[in-house]
Amino acid sequence: MKDKLEENEKKKIKKKRIKVRHPIGVKLGSIFSSLVIFVLGITVAIIYILFAKDQSSSAKANTYSLNETTANAVQTQLQNIQVSTGNFLNVMSFIKDDKHFEEEADYFYNELFETNEAILFVYSQEFGYRASKAFSNIYPNAKTVFEAWLKKNPFVKASVNSGYIDIMDLKDVFNRDYTLGTMFPHNKSFVCVAYDVEDLKETCFGNTNVTYVVNKRGEPLIYEDNQTVLDAGLVPSFEIATEILENSSGTQYLFTDSQNNDWIYIRKSFLDDVCTALTLTSKSSILRAINLTALRIIAISVAVFFLAIMIIRFFSRSLTNPIEDLVEATNSIDRGNYNIHLRPRTKDEIGYLTDRFINMAGGLEERQRLMSTFTKFVNKDIAQKAASGELTLGGEDKNATVFFSDIRSFTAMSEKMTAPQVVEFLNDYFTRMVDCVNKTNGIVDKFIGDAVMAVWGAATTNGSPEEDAWAAVKAALMMRIALYHFNENQIAHGRNPIKIGCGINSGPIVAGQIGSEDHMNYTVIGDTVNLASRTEALNKPFATDILITENTYKLVKDKIIAEEMPGVHVKGKTDPIKMYAVVNAKGIKGPKDIHKLREFLGWDEPELDKVNTDEEEKKYKIGK
């Protein structure tokens, strides 16, 4: 039922037409109709008067032009196939040592055949035989047939291995029309790419004149073998092609057949003489060919083109001015300015488009304002993912690093402050701490009173668990410096400095949108989160500011200076979990041991042998 309603709605939208008073189609139709009628009449008169005496020379020039155009078109297509294959083999050579080469090769071969539908297969001494799916379905044993043909024709490989390029007709090899094979060397190995030339035949035989292509031995490559065409004498025996290649040094060759019909052959070699295009026409058809093709197509088209430009330019401003206004408005929006000053100048489709554009700009401005407001309450990355639909509904298993921080004795401190002072204090503090999280590509999960919870590797990641763990430790070290400057400001305003503790743990978590149907938050849960919170609480008895678990330490130990603290027992585990105090990052100016760190922080040395690390854990054990 829902699908039917959607289909009906689409039909209504499709039937709705834009109503304008002066459609552009009517304008341009009127202009071009008047222009074509006028130009055709003038042009036909000019052709009859001026070009009648130059028919013979013009026809010959047209034949030369047709020969060159066809040769260039065929050359371009053959070169494109060869270059595409050569570039593709370069990529294969570059990735051949990759352990996933076979999978990558299958992908790139499929991409090659889909991009170049004319290519049937590629044979390379270095990478073997690969064919398109369509060709493989029709000729499943093509590989065996082709390799047998190569074995029977050793001169093919010998010529290519000597550095030459060769092109041959593979029609008889596969009993398939329109199949050519280009053989060329690549990285000192033999390569053959076979392709379908049916489209090239249309290039050669789509005119009143006929052009066919032979290779350097005079063997036919692209030719018309239709019996009707052969009977008309347009494609004589290919022995003539061999004779032309061997005996004609010029670009023109004359031939008289058994019925005394005179033929003019125009030749053009290309691809370094690997191929030659032969265009032939009879002298008796010169007048008709020139009148039907050269004069009407070239002269009339050129005249119409330039005359149309002159006339249309006069009327074009009604189109270009509104379009330029739209371009300027687009640039303004691109610069972030949605308050554009634009109004429709006309009542045609451009005017309608301008009106819709103004509405669109208003919608973008509203969306930007909502997004800006939204990101103040939700992490920017999560907000963007939610807006673009990238945020996965439900939970996901992730390997992440979780961070907790807390201000020491904040409750007692806040009791001596007014409500505005508490808010001002926390806003200043959180701004500095959150900046450290953002700069390391972390996400602030939530604020819990004066505590901060952040995570790396959940909604966004730095690339690996190691990089996420290192980013979390860097953020904590940056917070240490940020807190130092924060306390300088506190002291300067006659307020007491504060102490914070940071706890970091790495491991598996569940990340997702959690909450009720009416209100949901993106957050992370799991034992890894609980242990991170527990780790943060141990900073106070250890007289440290940054504690990490053994899980995190293993990921970042090569990058930090740390000292081991007493272990902590966790429910469900026999052995205590090791804790490490982060002193500094390696190679960074600052404390090099825990004692220097405490001296920098202004904290007293604790009596670690009297610290009961399991006291917090015991709170959660229920007696029998």
XYZ file of C-alpha atoms in Angstrom:
624
model
C 0.000 0.000 0.000
C 2.819 2.360 0.930
C 4.667 1.628 -2.340
C 1.508 2.394 -4.324
C 1.055 5.742 -2.582
C 4.694 6.645 -3.280
C 4.244 5.692 -6.942
C 1.133 7.903 -7.245
C 2.995 10.784 -5.621
C 5.840 10.420 -8.131
C 3.333 10.508 -11.004
C 1.849 13.745 -9.663
C 5.296 15.320 -9.466
C 6.135 14.148 -12.974
C 2.945 15.632 -14.439
C 3.539 18.979 -12.794
C 4.981 21.428 -15.284
C 6.706 24.720 -14.731
C 4.494 27.530 -16.012
C 6.382 30.418 -17.591
C 5.158 33.114 -19.933
C 8.062 33.067 -22.378
C 9.748 29.620 -22.528
C 13.340 29.545 -23.706
C 12.474 26.743 -26.134
C 10.029 29.028 -27.975
C 12.610 31.801 -28.117
C 15.422 29.654 -29.484
C 13.070 27.743 -31.815
C 11.881 30.960 -33.433
C 15.422 32.288 -33.770
C 16.883 29.108 -35.278
C 13.947 28.472 -37.620
C 14.241 31.933 -39.154
C 18.011 31.678 -39.258
C 18.180 28.245 -40.933
C 15.614 29.127 -43.603
C 17.448 32.329 -44.458
C 20.947 30.808 -44.391
C 20.033 27.719 -46.425
C 18.615 29.821 -49.222
C 21.657 32.112 -49.395
C 24.077 29.191 -49.062
C 22.553 27.111 -51.873
C 22.789 30.092 -54.220
C 26.415 30.730 -53.253
C 27.323 27.044 -53.737
C 25.778 26.931 -57.214
C 27.474 30.133 -58.397
C 30.890 30.003 -56.778
C 31.813 26.334 -56.366
C 30.438 24.694 -59.528
C 33.727 25.165 -61.437
C 35.838 23.783 -58.593
C 34.110 20.415 -58.217
C 37.019 18.215 -59.213
C 39.650 19.808 -56.999
C 37.208 20.108 -54.096
C 36.229 16.439 -54.385
C 39.867 15.384 -54.302
C 40.488 17.603 -51.286
C 37.445 16.089 -49.602
C 38.741 12.604 -50.227
C 42.103 13.566 -48.699
C 40.301 15.062 -45.732
C 38.116 11.993 -45.318
C 41.142 9.724 -45.491
C 43.031 11.732 -42.886
C 40.006 12.078 -40.620
C 39.270 8.360 -40.737
C 42.926 7.462 -40.203
C 43.143 9.801 -37.236
C 39.924 8.460 -35.763
C 41.055 4.845 -36.099
C 44.526 5.727 -34.827
C 43.070 7.496 -31.794
C 40.907 4.536 -30.845
C 43.704 1.998 -31.358
C 46.138 4.159 -29.393
C 43.635 4.624 -26.578
C 43.232 0.863 -26.239
C 47.007 0.299 -26.323
C 47.722 3.143 -23.855
C 44.929 2.029 -21.513
C 46.265 -1.525 -21.554
C 49.863 -0.337 -21.096
C 48.893 1.849 -18.138
C 46.890 -1.022 -16.701
C 49.880 -3.388 -16.967
C 52.018 -0.754 -15.243
C 49.591 -0.899 -12.330
C 49.770 -4.714 -12.360
C 53.576 -4.547 -12.272
C 53.428 -2.120 -9.360
C 51.181 -4.370 -7.216
C 52.396 -7.793 -8.333
C 54.382 -8.347 -5.132
C 51.375 -7.507 -2.922
C 50.131 -10.492 -0.931
C 46.578 -9.739 -2.093
C 47.643 -9.457 -5.736
C 45.157 -11.999 -7.102
C 42.173 -10.274 -5.504
C 43.401 -6.845 -6.587
C 44.169 -8.148 -10.102
C 40.607 -9.488 -10.491
C 39.258 -6.095 -9.457
C 41.491 -4.105 -11.825
C 40.869 -6.480 -14.772
C 37.091 -6.158 -14.277
C 37.516 -2.360 -14.085
C 39.542 -2.412 -17.341
C 36.934 -4.446 -19.229
C 34.010 -2.411 -17.887
C 35.731 0.878 -18.751
C 36.813 -0.331 -22.226
C 33.923 -2.481 -23.450
C 35.629 -3.036 -26.802
C 38.499 -5.012 -25.181
C 37.838 -8.776 -25.359
C 40.934 -10.125 -23.625
C 44.480 -9.245 -22.613
C 47.334 -11.739 -22.938
C 50.651 -10.974 -21.263
C 53.695 -13.157 -20.792
C 54.084 -11.540 -17.383
C 50.488 -11.868 -16.110
C 48.889 -14.499 -18.349
C 45.493 -14.460 -20.051
C 42.432 -12.541 -18.808
C 39.188 -12.055 -20.744
C 36.008 -10.059 -20.261
C 33.024 -11.930 -18.839
C 31.011 -11.559 -22.049
C 33.833 -12.924 -24.215
C 34.576 -15.776 -21.787
C 30.924 -16.854 -21.819
C 30.913 -17.075 -25.619
C 34.461 -18.438 -26.071
C 35.365 -20.412 -22.927
C 38.315 -22.078 -24.696
C 39.665 -18.857 -26.238
C 42.862 -19.018 -24.191
C 43.783 -22.453 -25.556
C 42.919 -21.414 -29.126
C 44.964 -18.209 -28.890
C 48.027 -19.898 -27.374
C 47.867 -22.563 -30.107
C 47.737 -19.819 -32.746
C 50.760 -18.090 -31.204
C 52.666 -21.373 -31.286
C 51.894 -21.833 -34.985
C 52.930 -18.252 -35.773
C 56.287 -17.724 -34.014
C 57.038 -14.666 -36.156
C 54.411 -12.723 -34.178
C 56.304 -12.980 -30.894
C 59.641 -12.623 -32.621
C 58.625 -9.316 -34.199
C 57.256 -7.922 -30.932
C 60.235 -9.103 -28.908
C 62.404 -7.146 -31.344
C 60.609 -4.003 -30.214
C 57.993 -3.693 -32.988
C 54.240 -3.216 -32.718
C 52.010 -5.404 -34.865
C 48.259 -5.482 -35.497
C 46.504 -8.513 -36.993
C 42.984 -9.638 -37.826
C 41.977 -12.475 -35.451
C 38.763 -13.292 -37.309
C 39.956 -16.705 -38.453
C 41.459 -17.518 -35.051
C 38.164 -17.258 -33.170
C 35.785 -17.524 -36.149
C 34.453 -14.135 -35.061
C 33.998 -10.978 -37.119
C 35.394 -7.574 -36.113
C 38.210 -8.913 -33.913
C 41.659 -7.297 -34.006
C 44.736 -8.007 -31.918
C 47.413 -5.417 -31.120
C 50.738 -6.984 -30.136
C 53.317 -4.818 -28.421
C 56.186 -5.168 -25.944
C 55.755 -4.175 -22.306
C 58.555 -4.498 -19.753
C 60.447 -6.603 -22.326
C 57.595 -9.139 -22.535
C 55.004 -9.936 -25.195
C 51.511 -8.453 -24.806
C 48.419 -8.924 -26.960
C 45.156 -7.058 -26.447
C 42.185 -8.233 -28.509
C 39.245 -5.936 -29.118
C 36.041 -5.571 -31.081
C 36.250 -3.122 -34.025
C 32.606 -3.120 -35.070
C 32.342 0.568 -34.075
C 35.453 1.349 -36.121
C 33.791 -0.146 -39.201
C 31.083 2.483 -38.914
C 33.834 5.123 -39.003
C 35.263 3.649 -42.205
C 32.061 2.842 -44.072
C 29.661 5.512 -42.874
C 30.303 7.719 -45.939
C 29.760 7.511 -49.681
C 33.480 6.920 -50.037
C 35.007 3.775 -48.592
C 38.052 3.578 -46.340
C 39.592 0.339 -45.231
C 42.614 -0.315 -43.060
C 45.454 -2.773 -43.636
C 48.551 -3.620 -41.625
C 52.151 -3.194 -42.767
C 52.015 -6.494 -44.712
C 48.875 -5.450 -46.578
C 46.667 -7.832 -44.610
C 43.116 -6.479 -44.088
C 42.227 -5.231 -40.617
C 39.045 -3.181 -41.017
C 37.082 -3.769 -44.202
C 33.558 -4.225 -45.547
C 32.976 -7.810 -46.744
C 29.298 -7.360 -47.609
C 28.738 -8.998 -50.987
C 26.671 -6.085 -52.301
C 29.549 -3.718 -51.620
C 32.044 -6.113 -53.208
C 29.902 -6.457 -56.322
C 29.810 -2.666 -56.625
C 33.605 -2.665 -56.861
C 34.122 -0.480 -53.795
C 36.501 -2.964 -52.193
C 38.669 -4.656 -54.819
C 40.985 -7.553 -53.960
C 43.470 -6.864 -51.192
C 46.333 -7.704 -53.543
C 45.928 -4.094 -54.675
C 46.618 -2.968 -51.120
C 49.895 -4.900 -51.119
C 50.802 -3.397 -54.484
C 50.074 0.121 -53.223
C 52.216 -0.379 -50.093
C 55.130 -1.798 -52.089
C 55.108 0.443 -55.156
C 53.451 3.727 -54.212
C 55.604 6.245 -52.389
C 53.041 9.041 -52.641
C 49.659 9.560 -51.087
C 47.599 8.981 -54.263
C 47.276 5.882 -56.433
C 45.227 5.418 -59.647
C 43.687 2.074 -60.607
C 41.548 1.006 -63.579
C 39.475 -2.147 -63.137
C 38.417 -4.674 -65.782
C 35.315 -2.621 -66.632
C 37.432 0.492 -67.276
C 36.204 2.217 -64.119
C 38.801 4.616 -62.790
C 39.457 4.517 -59.040
C 41.398 6.978 -56.950
C 43.132 5.579 -53.855
C 44.293 7.944 -51.121
C 46.607 6.443 -48.518
C 47.735 7.551 -45.072
C 49.983 5.535 -42.800
C 49.757 5.873 -39.046
C 50.982 4.293 -35.807
C 54.558 4.509 -37.169
C 53.557 2.785 -40.435
C 52.045 -0.185 -38.591
C 48.709 0.556 -40.292
C 47.603 2.288 -43.476
C 44.181 3.745 -44.247
C 43.156 3.490 -47.927
C 40.284 5.669 -49.122
C 38.931 4.973 -52.603
C 36.388 6.717 -54.747
C 35.459 6.553 -58.429
C 35.851 9.541 -60.697
C 32.236 9.152 -61.809
C 30.991 9.745 -58.254
C 33.081 12.868 -57.604
C 30.343 15.303 -58.531
C 27.684 13.556 -56.449
C 30.025 13.019 -53.509
C 31.114 16.632 -53.407
C 27.592 18.011 -53.808
C 26.136 15.724 -51.145
C 28.963 15.827 -48.662
C 31.661 18.461 -49.012
C 29.604 21.487 -50.096
C 26.436 20.888 -48.078
C 28.149 19.563 -44.974
C 31.256 21.751 -44.810
C 30.290 24.993 -46.544
C 26.701 25.194 -45.319
C 27.590 24.062 -41.819
C 30.403 26.567 -41.456
C 28.299 29.395 -42.838
C 25.345 28.511 -40.640
C 27.592 28.187 -37.627
C 29.222 31.605 -37.888
C 26.079 33.396 -38.934
C 24.177 31.776 -36.056
C 26.812 32.963 -33.614
C 26.425 36.548 -34.771
C 22.633 36.524 -34.503
C 22.342 34.497 -31.290
C 24.917 36.730 -29.578
C 22.514 39.640 -30.002
C 19.775 37.763 -28.129
C 21.983 35.892 -25.660
C 22.143 38.573 -22.999
C 18.628 37.742 -21.828
C 20.023 34.352 -20.878
C 23.573 35.110 -19.810
C 22.851 37.987 -17.417
C 20.520 35.962 -15.141
C 22.910 33.012 -15.321
C 25.828 35.228 -14.291
C 23.730 36.438 -11.347
C 23.121 32.825 -10.352
C 26.835 32.034 -10.624
C 27.713 34.972 -8.393
C 25.068 33.909 -5.889
C 26.467 30.382 -5.948
C 29.951 31.686 -5.215
C 28.521 33.744 -2.359
C 26.933 30.637 -0.846
C 30.170 28.727 -1.359
C 31.896 31.382 0.752
C 29.332 30.809 3.521
C 27.175 33.867 2.837
C 23.574 32.705 2.498
C 22.059 36.190 2.620
C 22.071 36.765 -1.139
C 20.522 39.733 -2.955
C 18.939 38.187 -6.026
C 15.667 38.626 -7.861
C 14.250 37.062 -11.037
C 14.849 39.212 -14.122
C 12.705 37.241 -16.550
C 9.533 35.179 -16.528
C 10.969 32.134 -18.295
C 12.674 28.989 -16.960
C 15.696 31.038 -15.832
C 13.402 33.273 -13.795
C 11.759 30.210 -12.252
C 15.191 28.753 -11.480
C 16.268 32.010 -9.822
C 13.160 31.980 -7.629
C 13.831 28.356 -6.605
C 17.471 29.232 -5.981
C 16.487 31.994 -3.565
C 14.300 29.528 -1.660
C 17.138 27.003 -1.625
C 19.543 29.588 -0.185
C 17.072 30.301 2.602
C 16.825 26.590 3.344
C 20.613 26.245 3.428
C 20.874 29.210 5.788
C 18.326 27.620 8.118
C 20.105 24.254 7.942
C 23.448 25.876 8.721
C 21.968 27.696 11.690
C 20.419 24.478 13.018
C 23.676 22.552 12.515
C 25.657 25.275 14.294
C 23.254 25.132 17.238
C 23.139 21.322 17.200
C 26.935 20.954 17.379
C 27.006 22.963 20.617
C 25.065 20.174 22.320
C 26.404 17.177 20.396
C 29.928 16.379 19.224
C 30.542 17.952 15.805
C 31.609 14.672 14.141
C 28.591 12.816 15.520
C 26.282 15.667 14.492
C 27.600 15.600 10.919
C 27.303 11.813 10.733
C 23.756 11.979 12.090
C 22.808 14.723 9.594
C 24.254 12.774 6.647
C 22.736 9.447 7.740
C 26.131 7.797 8.331
C 25.520 7.081 12.023
C 24.563 3.440 12.470
C 21.445 2.791 14.534
C 21.898 0.373 17.406
C 25.143 -0.869 18.943
C 28.503 -1.671 17.379
C 31.462 -3.586 18.793
C 34.547 -1.391 18.738
C 38.123 -1.506 20.021
C 38.563 1.933 21.555
C 40.319 3.959 24.246
C 38.191 5.537 26.992
C 39.189 8.558 29.070
C 37.863 9.959 32.350
C 38.999 13.110 34.173
C 37.825 14.678 37.413
C 38.569 17.804 39.451
C 39.832 17.033 42.933
C 37.617 18.307 45.798
C 35.347 20.210 43.435
C 32.279 19.724 45.651
C 33.930 21.558 48.551
C 35.188 24.259 46.196
C 31.795 24.815 44.541
C 30.083 25.306 47.919
C 32.072 28.526 48.342
C 31.025 29.848 44.923
C 27.810 31.322 43.602
C 25.912 29.559 40.811
C 27.122 31.984 38.081
C 30.695 31.564 39.335
C 30.416 27.773 39.175
C 29.091 27.905 35.613
C 31.750 30.422 34.534
C 34.470 28.321 36.165
C 33.335 25.071 34.529
C 32.824 26.664 31.101
C 36.386 28.016 31.133
C 37.776 24.711 32.368
C 35.774 22.534 29.955
C 36.646 24.770 26.981
C 40.349 24.164 27.556
C 39.988 20.417 28.181
C 37.599 19.743 25.276
C 39.957 21.570 22.916
C 42.622 18.974 23.768
C 40.184 16.157 22.933
C 39.132 17.728 19.639
C 42.716 18.344 18.518
C 43.468 14.602 18.862
C 40.343 13.484 16.956
C 38.563 12.316 20.105
C 34.908 12.659 21.004
C 33.601 14.039 24.287
C 31.003 11.488 25.332
C 29.520 13.440 28.217
C 30.105 15.795 31.135
C 29.323 14.289 34.542
C 29.294 17.244 36.872
C 32.919 18.367 36.838
C 34.070 15.123 35.175
C 34.790 14.625 31.466
C 34.331 11.338 29.619
C 35.881 11.037 26.153
C 36.549 8.215 23.698
C 38.865 7.597 20.741
C 38.082 4.919 18.146
C 34.279 4.780 18.438
C 32.415 7.092 16.031
C 35.748 8.281 14.605
C 39.211 6.755 14.647
C 42.810 7.760 14.039
C 43.372 4.596 12.000
C 44.255 1.857 14.517
C 43.876 1.002 18.229
C 47.515 2.030 18.745
C 46.947 5.450 17.181
C 43.717 5.954 19.144
C 45.446 5.065 22.428
C 48.341 7.397 21.661
C 45.870 10.184 20.775
C 44.158 9.761 24.167
C 47.486 9.937 26.038
C 48.496 13.002 23.986
C 45.197 14.653 24.893
C 45.867 13.988 28.605
C 49.385 15.442 28.328
C 47.945 18.480 26.552
C 45.409 18.814 29.385
C 48.292 18.870 31.864
C 49.711 21.929 30.090
C 46.241 23.464 29.632
C 45.580 23.010 33.359
C 48.890 24.700 34.156
C 47.812 27.813 32.233
C 44.307 27.570 33.688
C 45.791 27.626 37.209
C 47.957 30.609 36.286
C 44.747 32.442 35.465
C 43.160 31.241 38.710
C 46.069 32.530 40.786
C 46.146 35.830 38.867
C 42.496 36.415 39.874
C 43.062 35.477 43.507
C 41.503 32.013 43.235
C 42.945 28.673 44.312
C 44.519 26.390 41.685
C 42.896 23.022 41.036
C 44.100 19.469 40.561
C 42.704 16.918 38.169
C 43.128 13.218 37.620
C 42.916 11.435 34.269
C 42.267 7.723 33.789
C 42.728 5.933 30.460
C 41.895 2.357 29.458
C 41.797 0.588 26.085
C 39.783 -2.416 24.984
C 36.480 -3.630 23.566
C 33.420 -1.460 24.038
C 29.857 -1.285 22.716
C 29.144 2.026 20.956
C 25.764 3.214 19.813
C 22.733 5.397 20.309
C 21.425 4.543 23.751
C 18.425 5.940 25.582
C 14.640 5.997 25.281
C 12.405 6.372 22.257
C 12.089 10.085 23.007
C 15.711 10.892 23.827
C 18.896 9.108 22.743
C 22.600 9.791 23.133
C 25.569 8.363 21.300
C 27.740 6.774 24.013
C 29.933 3.764 24.852
C 29.477 1.119 27.531
C 31.269 -1.969 28.792
C 33.937 -3.189 31.216
C 36.541 -1.073 29.436
C 34.560 2.052 30.369
C 34.129 0.948 33.982
C 37.845 0.237 34.384
C 38.724 3.634 32.876
C 36.536 5.318 35.516
C 38.107 3.194 38.253
C 41.581 4.105 36.952
C 40.828 7.827 37.183
C 39.818 7.454 40.852
C 43.244 5.983 41.726
C 45.098 9.177 40.819
C 44.371 10.650 44.248
C 45.997 7.892 46.408
C 48.879 7.530 43.911
C 49.510 11.316 43.772
C 49.459 11.218 39.961
C 47.556 13.138 37.318
C 47.504 10.657 34.423
C 47.043 6.920 35.002
C 46.748 4.339 32.263
C 45.987 0.649 32.461
C 48.239 -2.108 31.253
C 45.946 -2.453 28.194
C 46.755 1.097 27.110
C 50.397 0.900 28.172
C 51.060 -1.997 25.775
C 49.782 0.138 22.887
C 51.840 3.281 23.647
C 54.830 2.098 25.686
C 57.308 2.978 22.915
C 56.161 6.601 22.939
C 55.937 7.515 26.637
C 57.886 7.624 29.862
C 55.822 5.816 32.503
C 56.290 4.268 35.924
C 54.414 1.233 37.166
C 52.060 1.680 40.119
C 50.533 -0.979 42.401
C 48.062 -3.270 40.643
C 44.280 -3.314 41.033
C 42.027 -6.335 41.460
C 38.929 -6.374 39.277
C 35.912 -8.618 39.669
C 36.159 -11.725 37.513
C 39.966 -11.589 37.192
C 42.485 -13.447 39.391
C 45.586 -11.387 38.687
C 45.683 -7.674 39.473
C 45.650 -5.219 36.554
C 48.816 -3.184 36.337
C 48.618 0.591 36.427
C 51.132 3.061 34.979
C 51.631 6.725 35.753
C 52.393 8.740 32.614
C 55.387 10.970 33.280
C 55.916 12.451 29.823
C 56.145 11.688 26.121
C 59.534 10.528 24.906
C 61.680 13.256 23.380
C 59.587 16.038 24.950
C 61.030 18.600 27.342
C 59.782 18.100 30.912
C 59.876 15.636 33.834
C 61.686 12.358 33.256
C 60.545 10.461 36.372
C 57.542 10.386 38.717
C 59.304 12.389 41.432
C 60.089 15.266 39.066
C 56.495 15.112 37.835
C 55.098 15.434 41.377
C 57.514 18.270 41.980
C 56.220 19.995 38.809
C 52.618 19.430 39.884
C 53.359 20.606 43.433
C 52.104 17.353 44.963
C 53.523 15.513 47.994
C 55.051 12.053 47.671
C 52.510 9.378 48.749
C 53.167 6.326 50.933
C 52.381 3.768 48.250
C 52.856 0.822 50.610
C 49.827 2.068 52.588
C 47.593 2.562 49.521
C 44.808 -0.012 49.286
C 44.045 -0.171 45.573
C 41.221 -2.638 46.120
C 39.261 -0.399 48.508
C 37.141 1.018 45.666
C 36.459 -2.460 44.307
C 35.267 -3.709 47.671
C 32.503 -1.127 47.639
C 30.747 -3.084 44.958
C 31.057 -6.539 46.544
C 27.841 -7.695 48.270
C 28.241 -9.689 51.442
C 26.619 -13.059 51.961
